[in-house]
Every structure is written in structure tokens, then in C-alpha cells.
Amino acid sequence: MRKYKAMIISALVTLGISSYPISAHAIDNFENKLVGSENSYLRRDVWGSSYWGSSNIREWLNSTDSVVKYTNLPPSSQKLGNTAYDMEPGFLTTFTKSEQEGIAVTNHRVHVNFHDANTGGKHGGGLQRPPAHVDNQSLLFQLPNIEREKMDYFYRNEKDKVFLLNIWEVYDYIQKRGLPLTKSISKSAKNKNSYFNDTIPWLTSTGYAEQASDNVSTVGWEDSATRISRAQEAKGVVPAIHLKPEYRLSNNMLAKDMKIGDEVKFGTYLGEELVWMVVNKSEDNYPLLITKEVIDIKPYDTPGDDSYLYSNYVRFEKGDVDITNEPFQMREEESDITPPVFEVLNREELNKRQNKQFVLKVKVQDSESGLDYVQLPNGNRIKTGEFEYTFAENKEYNFVSKDKAGNYRYSVVPIGNVNTPSKVEIKASTEGWTNKDVSVEISSTNDVGYEGTYKQDTRDSWLPMWQNFTTYKDKRVKITGNVEFINAKREPVNETIGVGFSYIYMGNVGSEYTLRRTWTRANNFKLIDLKGKGKVHFEEIFKIPDNYYKDLQPWTQIDVPHIDHDFTVEYSDLKYELLDNDDFQVDKITLPNGREVHQNAYRDTLSEEGTYVYKVLDNRGKETEKTVKVLIDKDNPVLNIEGIPNTFTNKEIELKLKASDSKSGVSRIELPNSSQTNQEEISYKIKANGSYTFKVYDKAGNVTVKTIQINQIDITPPEVSTNVSISQNKKEGFIDVKATDSQSGVSEIVLPNGTKQRESSVQFKVDQNGVYPFVVFDNAGNRKEVNVKVNGLEIPVSSGIQKVEYTLEGAINKGWTLYKEPFMIMNEGITTVKSRVYDKAGNISETKTRVVKIDKTKPNQNQIKIELTE
């Protein structure tokens, strides 16, 4: 536990009538403690932390300092490699003072995971946000109950100038307004991070913990509204701020006059003006803004340590605006903030098998502003609130309802009850360019099941998933086989084993539907009862429950923890057989070479280029035909990388990549930051030492992988130690300077007199007290300046000059004479001038001599004779 007293305020700005610190806050007394550390399952040493309060991203976003201070481990290159940002200035650094002062302090709600909540990190709430089991563009579908339970999530209230939206705010302020969740990346952010994709998922402040990891909720995936990401993974940053109502923008508009949906330029980052969108307004006219684009790509937090409860540097005493109750306002002059209600009228039929197709009966209504339109899964829009929609395929279908006030509801109806007729399927492992033999699978869609023998020593064993060609609701499966106890590392007690299925089932929360995975056994055996019995035969008839939706997967289980390998059993002659199957089957398969095969399924292998035609006749007289074109390229593409340095540098490295493929052509280059491009020549920036892997694929699937090791980047100045020693008589001293540099090594030391020593240690003699500057350089060009103060020398104090005497000898002679003022020597010839000085103590200096030669003879024959005399 850390204790702090009277911390120094590092920066203060005047905000209205009050003074708030931007990067630090004077704290009289407070104790900081770790949060979530009591549970090692979080693995923050490996994955980083989702806890917002002392996160790296929070402290960076709120900082105006050129060097950001971090409570926990800083986001350094040693921990994060190329995505480090500990050497970057704070986000607000490039905002003007007026802009910094125009940002309000927001008291907002942050969602914490259940580990942090249960170790002192929460202010309230009793639930963690639910897991998202399936991908979909609707947040309401992915996170069931989010509307009802949003205020019940574990939360902590925090005060920030700049923050990230939580997952509910993303729904409320963005998706409920009909705005897309996917965001493009700013040009400057793409260039800075060498990122080539157009979009990237972006960070929220909602934490989510699983049994063995800590995660951050991210949104804006191309195929899904939300997923979870590790805190150390670099994702998009989309800042949120409130502006003070009276702040005047560059377009001369007051912030309080902005309307929801407006866009405005405010502040700069990476040399570009930032464009913000107004996504909400408080009742007292504080507009809430988020950036229109992803402004940078950064990890949420650094791995390696636990999180402290408080930030030492972002601590505001009070907020200007409070949104802890998630105040949602619709556009001006609209009081309706509730989306339309979507209702399936024949809901009970969703769990009943339907032959060939299913007709859904829907009612959409809005009791306030009225329904504007409903967008159907096929993209058509209708104005009627009650309608029917016909489905012939099992999958999830999205409906978008909009009311006249601008509220949107994204409703998803999972259709999994259509008993589609069996058919012939001809599937090629690939078509077009390939780098391997092509496998062509011919079968009927009702040809499902499993037969096999295997040993199991883990908790779960997953067998091949059955095709989702039809619904398996209420259908019977016969499961037969033998199970045998093989060995154990400990004596069994109450552990059981069994066979069964796992599948996705459908439920509902109000008018919203949910999909979850479940596991159910068809039988149970106690391990202790199987011991010594040899093979035990079983035969079960298992009926698939009517809540089945999709992804039926045979599964066997030993009832032990996931990490246990204490027991081994063997299943032999295990067979899963679908009993309620139709009589559809394949009668004849005609291969490309004309040969006929009379069996229900067949696999063909194609090893040469060409065009192949397959014909399949089923027992109902229908012939199915498929043409497979094969183009073979087994040569790997070429990847050249230039710009790898062979000397040390303290700057980022820019690599030049060039990919080529002489046959099928380059498909893409995959980069170390997970982005990819189909360009063949690109640049890639590296800011930290480490291992970097580049992959280039051709259109046939061949891949060339190159991993380079960068060790030449050194941005750390040398370490310098000094020591001053004084002679016994205190008339002179010595400054010893010793420099070390663990990366590139010491290059030279520049002494106070300008002399350069190519050594790592030097000794410098001094005879005067004072400050002596030394500059140390390493081989990467980093410099460290040190000033060494010497004050131990005893320098005699002068009594002062009494008189100066001189004498002349040669062309003019003069005995020792008191010097009073400058004088002239007029006589031609050589004159020697001698001088001496008396001090007031009677001491006489050494005699100094100067020779003067005067030549008054004119040059002869235009020549000048010059003699030099010491």
C-alpha cells in the first residue's frame, strides 16, 4: 500500500471560477491500494488491466504534460514493443490553453469486472456485463438484458476531462441514434502506426473478466458490434469530452448552441485538427462529443503489475457535468427517447419445426412519436407496423426500426426451425488458384453422424460439428459404444463421465432474443463404478431439445476441472446416428473422367490444373452439376525488406517492403500490427527493439514469412556518475566522470574545456571553484548533460596591486621606472622591455620580457626585409 502526502500540483488551469488540475491534484492525505490483486486468474502480469481508474490510457488522455506521469507501470517499449507510448506527450498537450479550459470535468460511470468489484473497486452494481456468445451488429442482441440491467452492472464513478464511453453509452449515444459503430482511422494515425486497414475496433471503458484473463470491451468490429480484447492489445482510441456551455468555438458558435448530430473542429492531434460529433447534451447544455475518427492506436494498459485503486495524477475534486445516470436526450424539440417496440406475434412457433419455410408475424409500434419505418433483412423499408416475413434458411435476421424522433432499435430474430429438404452438396476445398491438391467432397446434406474410437484424459472432448443444413429440433439420435476406465493419477470419488451434445440454444429477454451455448449429457457413469469393469457398453436414444438453434456438436466429458489430467478413459466403437432422417440419398456420381460411382458420399482429389465437371444423380431423379476450376501455384512469393540498420540509432526505423509473385500474384502482406494490405510496396515504421514478423501471401495460398530482429534502437541517454576529490593542500581538485550505457555503449565525453574524450571514464583537473559542465554521448546519439559543482578549493585572496615597474635596454636605456600610463618608443633599433608587479603585501612577480624592433630605413629595390625576433 502506498501513502501520499501533499503531492505537488504539476499543472493548474483556471476553469471558470474554479481551479482544477489537469494532470495532478493536490492531495492532503490518501491511501492507495491495489485492486483485483487477490485473484491471480486475472493474469494482469501477462494481459494488462481493464481497470480504468489507474489505467495508462486514462492518464495519457487527461495529461497536458510533455512527459506523462503514470501510476502503474508506464506503457514502455520493454513491455509493449512498437505500441509503447510512455515517451509521447499527453493527449491534451497540443490543445491551446483556451481549448483545455473549455473542456468540462465529467463525472461518469465506468464498468468494472467482477474481480475488481469484489476487491473494493466498485461503487455499486451487482452484475458483470454479459458475455457475447455470437457475432452480430446489434448490441442489444449480443448483450442481452443490457437495457434492463445497465444500471446493475458493477460500476465506479470517475471524474475526467477526457474519457472513453462505456458499453452502454456506446449503445445509447451511438447505435440508438442510428450511427455506425465502425470508425475509420485518421490519416495521421494510420501513418504514425503504419496501419493499412481502413477501420479498427475501438476501446470502451467497460471491463470484463473471464476465469483466466482480464479483458476490455471493444466495439466497431467489421462483422460484430462488440468483442473482448486484452488490455495490452493496441486498439483504436475514440476520446469523449463535454464542452462548457459558454465556450466559444472557432466557428464563433457557443457550445450550448450545438445540436445533437453536429460536427465541429476542436483541438489538434498529430498535426491535424480533430473533428468531433455531438452525440448527446445534458439538461444544462453541456454537449457530449466523441471524435468522428479513430485518432490513434494504443494499448489500454501495460502488463506486468496489478492496478492501483486511484490514479495519482488524474484526481479532480468535483465535476462540472454528471452523467452517472446515463442521461439520454433526443434531438432538439423531441421528448421521445424510447425506440420502437419490436414484437414477434407467433413467437411460440419459433421452437416448432417448419417444413421448407417459416412465416414470421411481426408487430412494431411506437406510442410516442410514432413509427417512421422498418428496414427488413433484405434491405427494403416499409412504413407499416404489422407485417409478415418469410424465411427459407436458418440464420439470424436483422430488423431495424426507427421512430419519428430518431430512435433506432436493432432487433435480431434467430430462425432455426426450418426443416429444409435434403440436397446434394459438391464442395471443393478451394477453387481457382491453389498451392495444394484440391479435395472435392460429394455428399447429401442429411449424411451426418460420427463413428470412432479415442482416449480422453481432459475435461471435454469435442467431436466434429454436424452440418446446419436443417433443424434438429425434437429429432432422435441413437448413441452407442463402449467406455473403459484406463488409468488414474488419484483415486476417483464422485467424478462422472458421459456422452452427449453441445449446441447453441435460443432464449428471449422481453422482446429481444438471445443465443447461448449449452451442454447436455445423454448418460452418466461414475468413474469409481467403471474401475476394473473393462469395457462397459451403452446405448442411448437422445432427443434434441426444442430450444435447439444451431451448431449441434457431439461431445464427451469427464467431470473434472479444465486443467486436470488425472483420469484416462477410452471410448470404442462410439457411434452417433440420426434416426429421424429422410430417405434422401445419392444414386450415382459421375466423375470428370466419366467413371461412375454408386455410393452416398465420395471424395475426389485433383492434383493437376484444369477444369473438372462433376454430376450427381439423387434418388429423386434430380441431377446436380458443379464445375471446379483448378489453377496450381506451389512457388512461394518473394519478400524483400530494406532499411534494417547495422548501426545504433535513437530514431524510429522505416523499413521498405517489396513483395512479388511471378505466377498467381501477390494477395496480401500481413504486418506485425495485425493490419494487412494488398499493395506490393510499402513502408513500415519501427519504434522499439524486438522481433517483427512479416508475411506475404500469393493468391494460391503460398506464404513467405520473414522475421527480423531489431536491436539497434536506443532512445535512453547514458547513465553518468561523478565524484569530486580535493587535494590535501586544497589548491587543486579532480572531477571523476564515469558513464555507462547498456544498449549502444558510450561514445564520448565532452569536457568543460571542449575537449572530447572517446572514453567511458575521465578525470578532469580543476584549480577554481565553480560549476563544470560535462556532456556524455552514446553511440546512438543520445546525450546526457551533467553539471558538477566544485566548492572545496581554498583559493588565496589577493591583497591587490601596489605598483608596476618597467625597464628599457638597447636602442634606448632606462632603469626601473614606475609605470603610470602607456608610453612610446621612438628610437630605431632593438629595445628590450622588462616589467614586474608588486602587491600590497610586498610580493614581487616574475619579470616578464618583450622585444621591440623599430626600422626606419626605406625598402631597397621595392623589397621589404622582415626579421622575426623573439
JSON list of N, CA and C in Angstrom, two decimals, residues 137 180-183 199-203 217-227:
[
{"chain": "A", "resi": 137, "resn": "GLN", "atom": "N", "xyz": [-24.29, -7.34, -35.45]},
{"chain": "A", "resi": 137, "resn": "GLN", "atom": "CA", "xyz": [-24.13, -5.89, -35.42]},
{"chain": "A", "resi": 137, "resn": "GLN", "atom": "C", "xyz": [-25.06, -5.21, -34.42]},
{"chain": "A", "resi": 180, "resn": "PRO", "atom": "N", "xyz": [-23.25, 4.43, -37.23]},
{"chain": "A", "resi": 180, "resn": "PRO", "atom": "CA", "xyz": [-22.46, 3.20, -37.35]},
{"chain": "A", "resi": 180, "resn": "PRO", "atom": "C", "xyz": [-21.44, 3.09, -36.22]},
{"chain": "A", "resi": 181, "resn": "LEU", "atom": "N", "xyz": [-21.18, 1.86, -35.79]},
{"chain": "A", "resi": 181, "resn": "LEU", "atom": "CA", "xyz": [-20.17, 1.63, -34.76]},
{"chain": "A", "resi": 181, "resn": "LEU", "atom": "C", "xyz": [-18.77, 1.55, -35.36]},
{"chain": "A", "resi": 182, "resn": "THR", "atom": "N", "xyz": [-18.66, 1.11, -36.60]},
{"chain": "A", "resi": 182, "resn": "THR", "atom": "CA", "xyz": [-17.33, 1.04, -37.23]},
{"chain": "A", "resi": 182, "resn": "THR", "atom": "C", "xyz": [-16.84, 2.46, -37.53]},
{"chain": "A", "resi": 183, "resn": "LYS", "atom": "N", "xyz": [-15.56, 2.68, -37.25]},
{"chain": "A", "resi": 183, "resn": "LYS", "atom": "CA", "xyz": [-14.99, 4.01, -37.45]},
{"chain": "A", "resi": 183, "resn": "LYS", "atom": "C", "xyz": [-13.72, 3.90, -38.28]},
{"chain": "A", "resi": 199, "resn": "THR", "atom": "N", "xyz": [-10.39, 0.46, -41.04]},
{"chain": "A", "resi": 199, "resn": "THR", "atom": "CA", "xyz": [-11.07, 0.55, -39.75]},
{"chain": "A", "resi": 199, "resn": "THR", "atom": "C", "xyz": [-10.34, -0.31, -38.73]},
{"chain": "A", "resi": 200, "resn": "ILE", "atom": "N", "xyz": [-10.65, -0.05, -37.46]},
{"chain": "A", "resi": 200, "resn": "ILE", "atom": "CA", "xyz": [-10.08, -0.85, -36.37]},
{"chain": "A", "resi": 200, "resn": "ILE", "atom": "C", "xyz": [-11.08, -0.82, -35.22]},
{"chain": "A", "resi": 201, "resn": "PRO", "atom": "N", "xyz": [-11.25, -1.91, -34.50]},
{"chain": "A", "resi": 201, "resn": "PRO", "atom": "CA", "xyz": [-12.11, -1.87, -33.30]},
{"chain": "A", "resi": 201, "resn": "PRO", "atom": "C", "xyz": [-11.56, -0.86, -32.30]},
{"chain": "A", "resi": 202, "resn": "TRP", "atom": "N", "xyz": [-12.47, -0.22, -31.55]},
{"chain": "A", "resi": 202, "resn": "TRP", "atom": "CA", "xyz": [-12.03, 0.82, -30.63]},
{"chain": "A", "resi": 202, "resn": "TRP", "atom": "C", "xyz": [-12.44, 0.53, -29.19]},
{"chain": "A", "resi": 203, "resn": "LEU", "atom": "N", "xyz": [-11.72, 1.16, -28.28]},
{"chain": "A", "resi": 203, "resn": "LEU", "atom": "CA", "xyz": [-11.81, 0.85, -26.86]},
{"chain": "A", "resi": 203, "resn": "LEU", "atom": "C", "xyz": [-13.00, 1.51, -26.18]},
{"chain": "A", "resi": 217, "resn": "SER", "atom": "N", "xyz": [-13.84, -4.32, -23.16]},
{"chain": "A", "resi": 217, "resn": "SER", "atom": "CA", "xyz": [-14.86, -4.40, -24.21]},
{"chain": "A", "resi": 217, "resn": "SER", "atom": "C", "xyz": [-14.48, -3.46, -25.34]},
{"chain": "A", "resi": 218, "resn": "THR", "atom": "N", "xyz": [-14.43, -4.00, -26.56]},
{"chain": "A", "resi": 218, "resn": "THR", "atom": "CA", "xyz": [-14.14, -3.20, -27.74]},
{"chain": "A", "resi": 218, "resn": "THR", "atom": "C", "xyz": [-15.33, -3.25, -28.68]},
{"chain": "A", "resi": 219, "resn": "VAL", "atom": "N", "xyz": [-15.52, -2.21, -29.46]},
{"chain": "A", "resi": 219, "resn": "VAL", "atom": "CA", "xyz": [-16.66, -2.12, -30.37]},
{"chain": "A", "resi": 219, "resn": "VAL", "atom": "C", "xyz": [-16.17, -1.74, -31.76]},
{"chain": "A", "resi": 220, "resn": "GLY", "atom": "N", "xyz": [-17.10, -1.88, -32.74]},
{"chain": "A", "resi": 220, "resn": "GLY", "atom": "CA", "xyz": [-16.78, -1.44, -34.09]},
{"chain": "A", "resi": 220, "resn": "GLY", "atom": "C", "xyz": [-16.04, -2.45, -34.93]},
{"chain": "A", "resi": 221, "resn": "TRP", "atom": "N", "xyz": [-16.21, -3.76, -34.63]},
{"chain": "A", "resi": 221, "resn": "TRP", "atom": "CA", "xyz": [-15.62, -4.78, -35.47]},
{"chain": "A", "resi": 221, "resn": "TRP", "atom": "C", "xyz": [-16.38, -4.83, -36.79]},
{"chain": "A", "resi": 222, "resn": "GLU", "atom": "N", "xyz": [-15.72, -5.24, -37.85]},
{"chain": "A", "resi": 222, "resn": "GLU", "atom": "CA", "xyz": [-16.37, -5.24, -39.16]},
{"chain": "A", "resi": 222, "resn": "GLU", "atom": "C", "xyz": [-17.55, -6.20, -39.21]},
{"chain": "A", "resi": 223, "resn": "ASP", "atom": "N", "xyz": [-17.48, -7.32, -38.47]},
{"chain": "A", "resi": 223, "resn": "ASP", "atom": "CA", "xyz": [-18.55, -8.31, -38.52]},
{"chain": "A", "resi": 223, "resn": "ASP", "atom": "C", "xyz": [-19.27, -8.46, -37.19]},
{"chain": "A", "resi": 224, "resn": "SER", "atom": "N", "xyz": [-19.03, -7.55, -36.26]},
{"chain": "A", "resi": 224, "resn": "SER", "atom": "CA", "xyz": [-19.65, -7.68, -34.94]},
{"chain": "A", "resi": 224, "resn": "SER", "atom": "C", "xyz": [-19.65, -6.34, -34.23]},
{"chain": "A", "resi": 225, "resn": "ALA", "atom": "N", "xyz": [-20.71, -6.11, -33.45]},
{"chain": "A", "resi": 225, "resn": "ALA", "atom": "CA", "xyz": [-20.78, -4.85, -32.70]},
{"chain": "A", "resi": 225, "resn": "ALA", "atom": "C", "xyz": [-19.74, -4.80, -31.61]},
{"chain": "A", "resi": 226, "resn": "THR", "atom": "N", "xyz": [-19.57, -5.91, -30.87]},
{"chain": "A", "resi": 226, "resn": "THR", "atom": "CA", "xyz": [-18.62, -5.90, -29.76]},
{"chain": "A", "resi": 226, "resn": "THR", "atom": "C", "xyz": [-17.94, -7.24, -29.60]},
{"chain": "A", "resi": 227, "resn": "ARG", "atom": "N", "xyz": [-16.72, -7.20, -29.11]},
{"chain": "A", "resi": 227, "resn": "ARG", "atom": "CA", "xyz": [-15.97, -8.37, -28.67]},
{"chain": "A", "resi": 227, "resn": "ARG", "atom": "C", "xyz": [-15.11, -7.92, -27.50]}
]
